[in-house]
Coordinates of C-alpha atoms and ligand atoms in Angstrom, one line a residue:
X123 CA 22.8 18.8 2.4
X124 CA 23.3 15.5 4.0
X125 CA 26.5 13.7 2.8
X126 CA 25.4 10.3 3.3
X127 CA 22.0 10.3 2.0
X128 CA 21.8 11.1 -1.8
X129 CA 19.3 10.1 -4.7
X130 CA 20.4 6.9 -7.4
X131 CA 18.7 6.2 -10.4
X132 CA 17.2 2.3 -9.9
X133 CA 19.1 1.3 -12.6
X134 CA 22.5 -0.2 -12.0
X135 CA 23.9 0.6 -15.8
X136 CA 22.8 4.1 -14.9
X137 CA 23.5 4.9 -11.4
X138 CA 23.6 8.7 -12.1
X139 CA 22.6 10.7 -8.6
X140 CA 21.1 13.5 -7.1
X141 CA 20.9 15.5 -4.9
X142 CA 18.3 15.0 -1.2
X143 CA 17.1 18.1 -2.1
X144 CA 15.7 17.4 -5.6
X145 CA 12.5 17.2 -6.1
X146 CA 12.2 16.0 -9.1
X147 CA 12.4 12.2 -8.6
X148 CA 13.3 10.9 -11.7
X149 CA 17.3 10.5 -13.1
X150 CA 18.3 13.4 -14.5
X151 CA 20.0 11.2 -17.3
X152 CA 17.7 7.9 -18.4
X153 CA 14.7 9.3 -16.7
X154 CA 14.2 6.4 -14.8
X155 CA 12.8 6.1 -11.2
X156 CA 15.5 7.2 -8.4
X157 CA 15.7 5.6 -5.0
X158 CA 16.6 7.3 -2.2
X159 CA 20.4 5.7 -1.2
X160 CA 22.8 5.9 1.9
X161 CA 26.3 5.5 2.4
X162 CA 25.9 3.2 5.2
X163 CA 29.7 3.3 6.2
X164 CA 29.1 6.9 7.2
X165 CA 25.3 6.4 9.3
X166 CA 26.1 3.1 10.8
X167 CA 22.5 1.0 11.3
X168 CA 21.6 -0.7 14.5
X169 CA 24.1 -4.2 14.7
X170 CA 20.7 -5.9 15.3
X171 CA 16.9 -5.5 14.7
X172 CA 15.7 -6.4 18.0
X173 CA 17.5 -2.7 19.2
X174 CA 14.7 -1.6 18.3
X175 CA 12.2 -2.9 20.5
X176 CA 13.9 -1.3 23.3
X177 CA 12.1 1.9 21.6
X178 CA 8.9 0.8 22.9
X179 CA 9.3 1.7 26.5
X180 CA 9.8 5.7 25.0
X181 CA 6.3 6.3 24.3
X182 CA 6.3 10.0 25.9
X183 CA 9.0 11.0 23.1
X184 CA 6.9 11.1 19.7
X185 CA 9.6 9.9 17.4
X186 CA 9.7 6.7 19.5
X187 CA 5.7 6.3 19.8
X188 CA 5.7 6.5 16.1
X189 CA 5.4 3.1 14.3
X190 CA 7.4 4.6 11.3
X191 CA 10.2 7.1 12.7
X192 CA 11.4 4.9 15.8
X193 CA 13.3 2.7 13.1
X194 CA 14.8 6.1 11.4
X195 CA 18.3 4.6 11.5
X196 CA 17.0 2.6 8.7
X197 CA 16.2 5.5 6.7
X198 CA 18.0 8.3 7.7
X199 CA 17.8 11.1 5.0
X200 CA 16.2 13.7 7.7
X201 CA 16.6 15.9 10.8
X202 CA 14.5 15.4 13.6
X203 CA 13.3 19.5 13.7
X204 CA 11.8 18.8 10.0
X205 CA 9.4 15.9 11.1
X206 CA 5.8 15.8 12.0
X207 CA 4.4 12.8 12.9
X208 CA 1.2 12.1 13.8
X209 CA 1.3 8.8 15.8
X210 CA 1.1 6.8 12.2
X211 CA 2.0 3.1 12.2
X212 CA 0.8 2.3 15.4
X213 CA -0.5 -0.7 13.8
X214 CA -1.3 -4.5 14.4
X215 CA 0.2 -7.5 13.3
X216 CA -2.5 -9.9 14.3
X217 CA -2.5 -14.0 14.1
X218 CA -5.6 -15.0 12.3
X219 CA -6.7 -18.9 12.6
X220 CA -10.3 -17.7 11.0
X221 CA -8.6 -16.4 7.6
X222 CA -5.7 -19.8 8.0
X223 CA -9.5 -21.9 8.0
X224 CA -10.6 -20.1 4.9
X225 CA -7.7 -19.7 3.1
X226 CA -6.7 -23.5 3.4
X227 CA -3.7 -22.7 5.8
X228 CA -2.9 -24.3 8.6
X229 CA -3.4 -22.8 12.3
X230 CA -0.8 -20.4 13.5
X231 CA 0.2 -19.4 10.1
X232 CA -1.6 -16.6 9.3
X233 CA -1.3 -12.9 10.1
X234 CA -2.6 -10.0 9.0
X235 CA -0.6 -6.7 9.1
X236 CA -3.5 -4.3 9.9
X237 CA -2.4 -0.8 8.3
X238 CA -6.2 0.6 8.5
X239 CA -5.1 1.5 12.3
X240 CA -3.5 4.5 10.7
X241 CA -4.5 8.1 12.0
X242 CA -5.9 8.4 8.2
X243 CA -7.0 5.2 7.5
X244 CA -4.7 3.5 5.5
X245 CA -1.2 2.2 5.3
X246 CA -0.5 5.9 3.4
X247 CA 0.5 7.8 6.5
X248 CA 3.7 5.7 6.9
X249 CA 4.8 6.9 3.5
X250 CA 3.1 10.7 4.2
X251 CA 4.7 11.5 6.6
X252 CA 8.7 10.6 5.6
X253 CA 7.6 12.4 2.1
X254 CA 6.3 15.2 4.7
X255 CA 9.8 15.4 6.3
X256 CA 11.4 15.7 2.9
X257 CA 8.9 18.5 2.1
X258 CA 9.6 20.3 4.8
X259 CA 13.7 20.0 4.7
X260 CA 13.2 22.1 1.0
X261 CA 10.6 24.6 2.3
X262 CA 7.6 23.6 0.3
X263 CA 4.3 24.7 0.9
X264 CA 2.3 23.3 -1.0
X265 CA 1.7 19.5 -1.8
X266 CA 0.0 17.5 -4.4
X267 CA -1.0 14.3 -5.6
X268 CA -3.6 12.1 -7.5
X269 CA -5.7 9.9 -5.7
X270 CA -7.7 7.0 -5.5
X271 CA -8.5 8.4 -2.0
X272 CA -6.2 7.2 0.4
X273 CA -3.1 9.1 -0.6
X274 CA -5.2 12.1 -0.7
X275 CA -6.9 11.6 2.6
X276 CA -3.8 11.3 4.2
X277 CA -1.8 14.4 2.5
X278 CA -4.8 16.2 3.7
X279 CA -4.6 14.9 7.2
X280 CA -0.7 15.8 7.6
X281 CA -1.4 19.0 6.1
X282 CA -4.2 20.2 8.8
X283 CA -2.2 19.0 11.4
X284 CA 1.0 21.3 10.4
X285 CA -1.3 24.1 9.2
X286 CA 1.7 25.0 7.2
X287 CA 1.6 23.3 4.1
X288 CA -1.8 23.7 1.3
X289 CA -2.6 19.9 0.0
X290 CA -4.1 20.1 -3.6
X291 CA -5.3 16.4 -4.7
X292 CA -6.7 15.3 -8.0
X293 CA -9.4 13.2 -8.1
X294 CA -11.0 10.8 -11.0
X295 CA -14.6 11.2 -11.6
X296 CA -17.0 9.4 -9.6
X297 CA -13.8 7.1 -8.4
X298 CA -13.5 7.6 -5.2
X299 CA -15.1 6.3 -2.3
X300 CA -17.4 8.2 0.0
X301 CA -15.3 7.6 3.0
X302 CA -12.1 9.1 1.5
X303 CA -14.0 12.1 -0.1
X304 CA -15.3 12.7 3.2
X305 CA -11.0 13.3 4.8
X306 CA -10.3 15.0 1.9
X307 CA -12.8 17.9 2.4
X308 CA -13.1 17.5 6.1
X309 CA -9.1 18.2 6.8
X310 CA -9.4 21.4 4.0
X311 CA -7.7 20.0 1.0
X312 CA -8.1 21.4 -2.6
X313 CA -10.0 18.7 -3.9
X314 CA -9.6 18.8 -7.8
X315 CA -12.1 16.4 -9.4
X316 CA -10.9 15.9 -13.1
X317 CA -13.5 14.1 -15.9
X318 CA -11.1 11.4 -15.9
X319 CA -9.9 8.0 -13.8
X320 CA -6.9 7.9 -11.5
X321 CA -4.6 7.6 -14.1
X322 CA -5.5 10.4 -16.2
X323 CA -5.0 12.4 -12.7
X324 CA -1.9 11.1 -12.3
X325 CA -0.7 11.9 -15.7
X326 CA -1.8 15.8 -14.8
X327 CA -1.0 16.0 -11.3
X328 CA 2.6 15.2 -12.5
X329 CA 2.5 18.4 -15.4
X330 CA 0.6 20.3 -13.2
X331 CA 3.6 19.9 -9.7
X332 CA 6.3 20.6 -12.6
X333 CA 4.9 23.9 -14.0
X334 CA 3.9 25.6 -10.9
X335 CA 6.8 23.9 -8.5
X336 CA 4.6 22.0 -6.3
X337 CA 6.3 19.6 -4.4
X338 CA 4.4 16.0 -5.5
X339 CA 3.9 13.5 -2.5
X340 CA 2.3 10.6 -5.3
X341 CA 4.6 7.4 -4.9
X342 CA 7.3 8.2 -7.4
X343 CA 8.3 9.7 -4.6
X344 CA 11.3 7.6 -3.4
X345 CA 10.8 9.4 0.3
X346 CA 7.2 8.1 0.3
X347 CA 8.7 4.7 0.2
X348 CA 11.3 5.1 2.7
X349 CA 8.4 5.7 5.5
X350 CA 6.9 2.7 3.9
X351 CA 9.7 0.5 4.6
X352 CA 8.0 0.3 7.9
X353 CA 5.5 -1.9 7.3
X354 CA 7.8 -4.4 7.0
X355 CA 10.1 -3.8 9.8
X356 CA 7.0 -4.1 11.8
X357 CA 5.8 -7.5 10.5
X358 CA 9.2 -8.8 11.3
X359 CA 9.4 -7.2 14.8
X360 CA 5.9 -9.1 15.7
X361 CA 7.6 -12.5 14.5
X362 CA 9.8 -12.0 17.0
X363 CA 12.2 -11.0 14.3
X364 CA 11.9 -13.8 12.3
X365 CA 11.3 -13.3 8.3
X366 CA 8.0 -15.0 7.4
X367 CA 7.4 -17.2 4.4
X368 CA 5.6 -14.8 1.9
X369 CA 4.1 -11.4 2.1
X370 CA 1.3 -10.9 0.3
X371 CA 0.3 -7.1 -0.5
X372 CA -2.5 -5.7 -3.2
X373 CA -0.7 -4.1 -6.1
X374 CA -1.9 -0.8 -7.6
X375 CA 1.1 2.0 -8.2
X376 CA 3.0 -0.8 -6.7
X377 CA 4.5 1.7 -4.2
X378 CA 3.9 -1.0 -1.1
X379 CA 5.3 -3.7 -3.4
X380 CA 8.4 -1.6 -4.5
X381 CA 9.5 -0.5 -0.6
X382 CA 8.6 -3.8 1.2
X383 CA 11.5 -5.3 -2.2
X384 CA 13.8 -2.4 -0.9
X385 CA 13.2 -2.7 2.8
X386 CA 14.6 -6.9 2.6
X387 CA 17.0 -6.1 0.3
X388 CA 18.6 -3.3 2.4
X389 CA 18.7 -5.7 5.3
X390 CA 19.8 -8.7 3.4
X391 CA 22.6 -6.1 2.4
X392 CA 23.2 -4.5 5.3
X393 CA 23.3 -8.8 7.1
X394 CA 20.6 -7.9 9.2
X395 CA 18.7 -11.0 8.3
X396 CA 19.6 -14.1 6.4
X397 CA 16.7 -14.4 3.7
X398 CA 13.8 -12.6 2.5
X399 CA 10.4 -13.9 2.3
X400 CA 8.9 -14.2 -0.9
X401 CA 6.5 -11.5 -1.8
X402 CA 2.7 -11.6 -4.0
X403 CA 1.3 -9.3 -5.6
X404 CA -2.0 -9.2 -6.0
X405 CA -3.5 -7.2 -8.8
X406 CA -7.3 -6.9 -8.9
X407 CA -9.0 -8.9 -12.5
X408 CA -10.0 -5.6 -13.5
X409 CA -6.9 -3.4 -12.9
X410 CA -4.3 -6.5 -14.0
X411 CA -1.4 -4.9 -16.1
X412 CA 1.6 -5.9 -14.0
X413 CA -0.1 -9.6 -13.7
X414 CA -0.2 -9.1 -17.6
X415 CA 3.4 -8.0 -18.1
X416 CA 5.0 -10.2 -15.2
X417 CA 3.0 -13.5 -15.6
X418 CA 1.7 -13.4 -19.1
X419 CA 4.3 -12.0 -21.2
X420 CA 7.4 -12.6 -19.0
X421 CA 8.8 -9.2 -18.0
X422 CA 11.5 -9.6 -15.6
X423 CA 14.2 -6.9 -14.0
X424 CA 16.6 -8.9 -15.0
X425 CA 19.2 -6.8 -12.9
X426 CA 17.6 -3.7 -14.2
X427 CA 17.8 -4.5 -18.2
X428 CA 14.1 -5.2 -17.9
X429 CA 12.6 -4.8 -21.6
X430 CA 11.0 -1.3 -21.4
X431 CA 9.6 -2.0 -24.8
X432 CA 7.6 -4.9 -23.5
X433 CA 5.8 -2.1 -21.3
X434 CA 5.6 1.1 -23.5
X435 CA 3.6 -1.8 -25.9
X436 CA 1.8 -3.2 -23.1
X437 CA 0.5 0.3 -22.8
X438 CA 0.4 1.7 -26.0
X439 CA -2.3 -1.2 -26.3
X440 CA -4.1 0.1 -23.4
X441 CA -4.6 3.4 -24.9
X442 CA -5.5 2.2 -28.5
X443 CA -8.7 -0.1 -27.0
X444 CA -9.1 3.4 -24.6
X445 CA -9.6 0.4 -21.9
X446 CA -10.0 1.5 -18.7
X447 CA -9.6 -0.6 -15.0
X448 CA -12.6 -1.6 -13.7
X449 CA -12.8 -3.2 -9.8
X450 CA -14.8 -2.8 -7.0
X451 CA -11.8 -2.1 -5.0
X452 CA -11.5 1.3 -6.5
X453 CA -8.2 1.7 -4.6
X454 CA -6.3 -0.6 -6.7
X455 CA -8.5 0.4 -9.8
X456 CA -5.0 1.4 -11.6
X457 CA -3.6 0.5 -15.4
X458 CA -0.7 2.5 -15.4
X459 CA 1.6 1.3 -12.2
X460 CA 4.0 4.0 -12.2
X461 CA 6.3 2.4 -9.6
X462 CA 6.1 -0.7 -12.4
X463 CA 10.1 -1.3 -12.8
X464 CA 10.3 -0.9 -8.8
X465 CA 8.2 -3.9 -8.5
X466 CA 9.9 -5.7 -10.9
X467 CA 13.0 -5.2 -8.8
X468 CA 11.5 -6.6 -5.6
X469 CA 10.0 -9.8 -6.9
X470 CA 13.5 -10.5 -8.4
X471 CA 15.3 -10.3 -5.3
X472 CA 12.1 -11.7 -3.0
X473 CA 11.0 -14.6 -6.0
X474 CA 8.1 -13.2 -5.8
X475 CA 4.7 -14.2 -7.9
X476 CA 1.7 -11.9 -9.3
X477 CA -2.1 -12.9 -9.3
X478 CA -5.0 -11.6 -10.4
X479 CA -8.1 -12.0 -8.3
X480 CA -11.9 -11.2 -9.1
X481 CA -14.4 -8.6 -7.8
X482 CA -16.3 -12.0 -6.4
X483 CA -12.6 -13.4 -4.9
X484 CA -12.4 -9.9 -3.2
X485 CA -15.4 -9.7 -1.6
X486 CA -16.2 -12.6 -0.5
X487 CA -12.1 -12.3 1.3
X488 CA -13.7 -8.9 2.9
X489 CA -16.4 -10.7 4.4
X490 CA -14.6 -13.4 5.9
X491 CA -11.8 -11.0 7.2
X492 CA -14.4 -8.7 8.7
X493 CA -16.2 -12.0 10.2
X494 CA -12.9 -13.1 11.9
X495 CA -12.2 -9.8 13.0
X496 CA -10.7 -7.4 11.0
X497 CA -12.3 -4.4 8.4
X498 CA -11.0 -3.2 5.5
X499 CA -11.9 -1.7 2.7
X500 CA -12.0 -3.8 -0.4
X501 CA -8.3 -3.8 -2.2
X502 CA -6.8 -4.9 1.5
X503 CA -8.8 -7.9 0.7
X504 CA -6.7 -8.6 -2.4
X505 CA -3.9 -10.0 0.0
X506 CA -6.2 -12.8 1.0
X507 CA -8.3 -13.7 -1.5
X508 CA -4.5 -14.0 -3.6
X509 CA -3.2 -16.3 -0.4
X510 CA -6.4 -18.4 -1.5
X511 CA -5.9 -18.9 -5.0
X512 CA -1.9 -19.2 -4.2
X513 CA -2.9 -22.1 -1.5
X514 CA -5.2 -23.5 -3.8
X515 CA -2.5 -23.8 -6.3
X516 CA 0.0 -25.7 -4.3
X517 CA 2.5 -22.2 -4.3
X518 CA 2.1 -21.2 -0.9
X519 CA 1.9 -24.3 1.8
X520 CA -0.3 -24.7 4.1
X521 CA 2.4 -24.3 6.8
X522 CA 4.1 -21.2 5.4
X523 CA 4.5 -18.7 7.6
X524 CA 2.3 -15.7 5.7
X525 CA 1.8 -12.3 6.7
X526 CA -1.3 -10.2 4.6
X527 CA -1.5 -6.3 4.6
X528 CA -4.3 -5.3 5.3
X529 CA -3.9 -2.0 4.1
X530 CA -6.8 0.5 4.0
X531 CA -9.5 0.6 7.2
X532 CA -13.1 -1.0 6.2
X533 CA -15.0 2.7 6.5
X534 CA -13.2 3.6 3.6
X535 CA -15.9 2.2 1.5
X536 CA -19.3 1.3 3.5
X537 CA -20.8 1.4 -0.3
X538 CA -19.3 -1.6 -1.0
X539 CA -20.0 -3.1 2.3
X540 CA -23.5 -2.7 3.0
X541 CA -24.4 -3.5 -1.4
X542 CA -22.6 -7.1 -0.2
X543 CA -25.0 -7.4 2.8
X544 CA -28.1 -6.0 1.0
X545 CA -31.5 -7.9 1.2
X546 CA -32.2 -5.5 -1.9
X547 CA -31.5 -6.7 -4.9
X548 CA -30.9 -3.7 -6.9
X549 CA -28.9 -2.0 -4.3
X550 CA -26.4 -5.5 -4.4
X551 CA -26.9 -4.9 -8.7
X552 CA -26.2 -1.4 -9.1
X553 CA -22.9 -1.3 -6.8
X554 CA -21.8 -5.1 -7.4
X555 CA -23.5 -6.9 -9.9
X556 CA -22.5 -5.2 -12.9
X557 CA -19.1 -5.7 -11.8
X558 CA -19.5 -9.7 -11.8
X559 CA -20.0 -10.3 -8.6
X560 CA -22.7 -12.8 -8.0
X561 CA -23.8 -13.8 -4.8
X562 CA -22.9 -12.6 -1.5
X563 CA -21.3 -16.0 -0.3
X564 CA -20.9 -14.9 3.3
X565 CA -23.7 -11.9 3.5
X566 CA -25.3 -11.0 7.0
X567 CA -28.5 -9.7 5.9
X568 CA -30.3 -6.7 8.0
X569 CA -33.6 -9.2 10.0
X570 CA -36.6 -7.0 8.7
X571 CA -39.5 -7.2 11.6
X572 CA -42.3 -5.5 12.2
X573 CA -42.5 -2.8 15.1
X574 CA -44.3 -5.3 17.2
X575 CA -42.5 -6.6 20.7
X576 CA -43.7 -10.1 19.9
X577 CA -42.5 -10.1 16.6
X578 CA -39.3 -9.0 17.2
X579 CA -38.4 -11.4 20.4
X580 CA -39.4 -13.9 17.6
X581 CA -36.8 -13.2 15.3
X582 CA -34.2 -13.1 17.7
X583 CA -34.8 -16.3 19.4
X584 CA -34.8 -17.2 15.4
X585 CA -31.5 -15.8 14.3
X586 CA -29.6 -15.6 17.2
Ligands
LIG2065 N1 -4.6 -0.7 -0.8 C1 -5.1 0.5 -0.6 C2 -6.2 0.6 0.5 C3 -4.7 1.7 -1.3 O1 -5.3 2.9 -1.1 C4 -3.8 1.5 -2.3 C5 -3.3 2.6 -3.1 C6 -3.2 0.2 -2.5 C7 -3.7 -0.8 -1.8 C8 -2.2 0.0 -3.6 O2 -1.0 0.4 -3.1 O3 -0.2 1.8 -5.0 O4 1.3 1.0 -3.2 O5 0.4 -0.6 -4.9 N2 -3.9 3.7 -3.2 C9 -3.4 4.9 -3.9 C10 -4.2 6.1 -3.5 C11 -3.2 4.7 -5.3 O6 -4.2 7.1 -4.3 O7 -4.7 6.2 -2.4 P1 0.2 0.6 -4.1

């Protein structure tokens, strides 16, 4: 085992530890969350941040050309030999003056931290692969998880690649999107489709890795959100280092929300930077529970004495009116945030906000991102349409500095794109509509023309 890496439950009262190679993640006394904790006397981090750029001119060594393990010092709970990586976190911090314009920001102020440039997909495989590592250090073979689809597509996708490990996912009912589904079964995984939503999956998934010793890559995994931590190190290194005003991140199992709080608070800890930026969560209208507890009825860490009863009510409701979330952005289409107390932490430490924003807010945010640039699948489109209503609300300045993940590539879900462009009225209905969206404010609508050379020289000198 390595000495200065060990597992701590997140509460401070508690504190009781285990072992790196437990896999149970949860504390063995209050049951509680753990985190994954170093003794940082013993593995002494870089003295500064920008040591790590020097990285970049190492692309032949694969550690180094990864986006996630060429900042290992920051998480340093594995051996090289037990790595795979995949070229994950390659990714894009771009400047974006068409989403400043549409958001009400000024110019120069936006950027959007593109995760969908992942080998899967998704921001997912900065998480897979450090939980992969961990996998691999206790001889697992065989991983599982619930999934709204990215998760899954990317266990699948480490999986193939190592041919050494089995990846069984669980999958809710008609809930995920055709572009995920498509990974999943393409890269071999056991695809498990349960007559249930994601959190009934999740709920099973977790008895299912207990009884038959499966290791469980599902973001109660504290290792996930070690690889995670990434993302923000990556933001930061684009600034040129500098910490930016807010971060604004779509919330779901709050797993992005929970490692970003631990990433600044690690550094802030550590006196690698001075402050951390304030971070939003945005929840999706239909999927809303931690905008609910945080916003609504008050729930705060409160140094880890957070009122637990507050939530087990909060959820109690939930299953007593059998409600289910309900949002176009299936991704985020969660009630039951597991990495809830996690994200309670990081708002407390980052004074952080939650928002909810509609199926409407969301897609019209997708079109104007795609239309400045950028795709991404729906819930990435949280980030903005919550920088809107933020802006809107006087919160967030004009001239903050604000950095929005884009998390999740915008082939995920061509459903969801093409029933926003539709001409056809029932194809927009049957996908959108009943979901409250009502117009397509920034459609581009397929030019129907007859097969006629005239005709169609017409419409171009028309449209274009
Ligand atoms: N955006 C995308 C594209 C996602 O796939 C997810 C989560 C989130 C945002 C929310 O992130 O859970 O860290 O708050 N997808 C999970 C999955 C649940 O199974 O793929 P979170």
């Amino acid at each position: 085992m390595n000495s200065h890496a060990f597992q701590r439950c997140i509460l401070p009262q508690c504190g009781s530890v285990a072992s790196l190679d437990d896999t149970k993640f949860f504390c063995p006394k209050c049951g509680n969350l753990m985190d994954v904790a170093y003794d940082w006397d013993k593995v002494r981090p870089p003295a500064d941040l920008r040591e790590f750029e020097a990285k970049w001119t190492r692309r032949n060594e694969p550690l180094e050309f990864s986006g996630v393990w060429r900042f290992r010092e920051l998480f340093p709970f594995v051996k090289d030999a037990d790595i795979l990586t995949i070229g994950e976190g390659q990714t894009l911090c771009q400047r974006s003056d068409y989403v400043a314009k549409y958001t009400g920001m000024n110019p120069g102020q936006v950027y959007l931290q593109y995760e969908g440039m992942n080998p899967s997909g998704s921001f997912k495989d900065n998480g897979m692969t450090a939980a992969f590592a961990h996998a691999r250090t206790v001889g697992a073979r065989r991983a599982a998880c619930a999934s709204t689809g990215n998760t899954s597509a990317s266990l699948a996708i480490y999986c193939a690649a190592s041919e050494a490990m089995r990846a069984i996912i669980f999958i809710g009912s008609g809930k995920i999107s055709y572009g995920k589904l498509a990974q999943a079964l393409d890269h071999g995984a056991l695809t498990v489709q349960i007559a249930g939503d994601f959190d009934d999956a999740l709920a099973r998934v977790q008895q299912v890795s207990k009884k038959l010793g499966i290791y469980l890559v599902n973001s109660i995994n504290p290792f996930r959100l070690e690889g995670q931590k990434t993302i923000m190190y990556r933001v930061m290194e684009a600034l040129n280092w500098e910490v930016p005003d807010w971060i604004l991140v779509p919330g779901g199992n709050l797993g992005n929300s929970s490692a970003f709080g631990k990433a600044f608070i690690e550094l802030m800890d550590m006196g690698l930077i001075k402050s951390c930026p304030r971070i939003a969560i945005i929840n999706a209208a239909g999927a809303d529970t931690f905008y609910q507890l945080y916003e609504r009825q008050n729930l705060r860490w409160n140094g880890g004495r957070y009122e637990e009863s507050l939530v087990a009510s909060y959820m109690h409701g939930l299953d007593v009116a059998n409600a289910r979330a309900d949002t176009i952005a299936s991704a985020i289409e969660i009630n039951r945030p597991v990495n809830l107390p996690k994200g309670l932490r990081a708002l407390e430490r980052c004074g952080g906000v939650v928002r909810e924003v509609t199926d409407q807010e969301i897609m019209d945010a997708k079109a104007k991102i795609a239309a400045g640039g950028l795709g991404c699948e729906p819930a990435s489109a949280a980030s903005v349409a919550g920088l809107k209503k933020l802006r809107a609300e006087g919160v967030i300045a004009a001239g903050d500095r604000v950095a929005c993940i884009l998390t999740g590539h915008q082939l995920k879900d061509p459903t969801a794109t093409v029933a926003y462009h539709s001409a056809d009225p029932k194809t927009f209905e049957d996908v959108l509509g009943k979901r409250g969206v009502r117009r397509a404010n920034y459609a581009n609508r397929a030019v129907q023309v007859p097969n006629d050379l005239d005709e169609i020289i017409k419409a171009i000198d028309v449209y274009a």
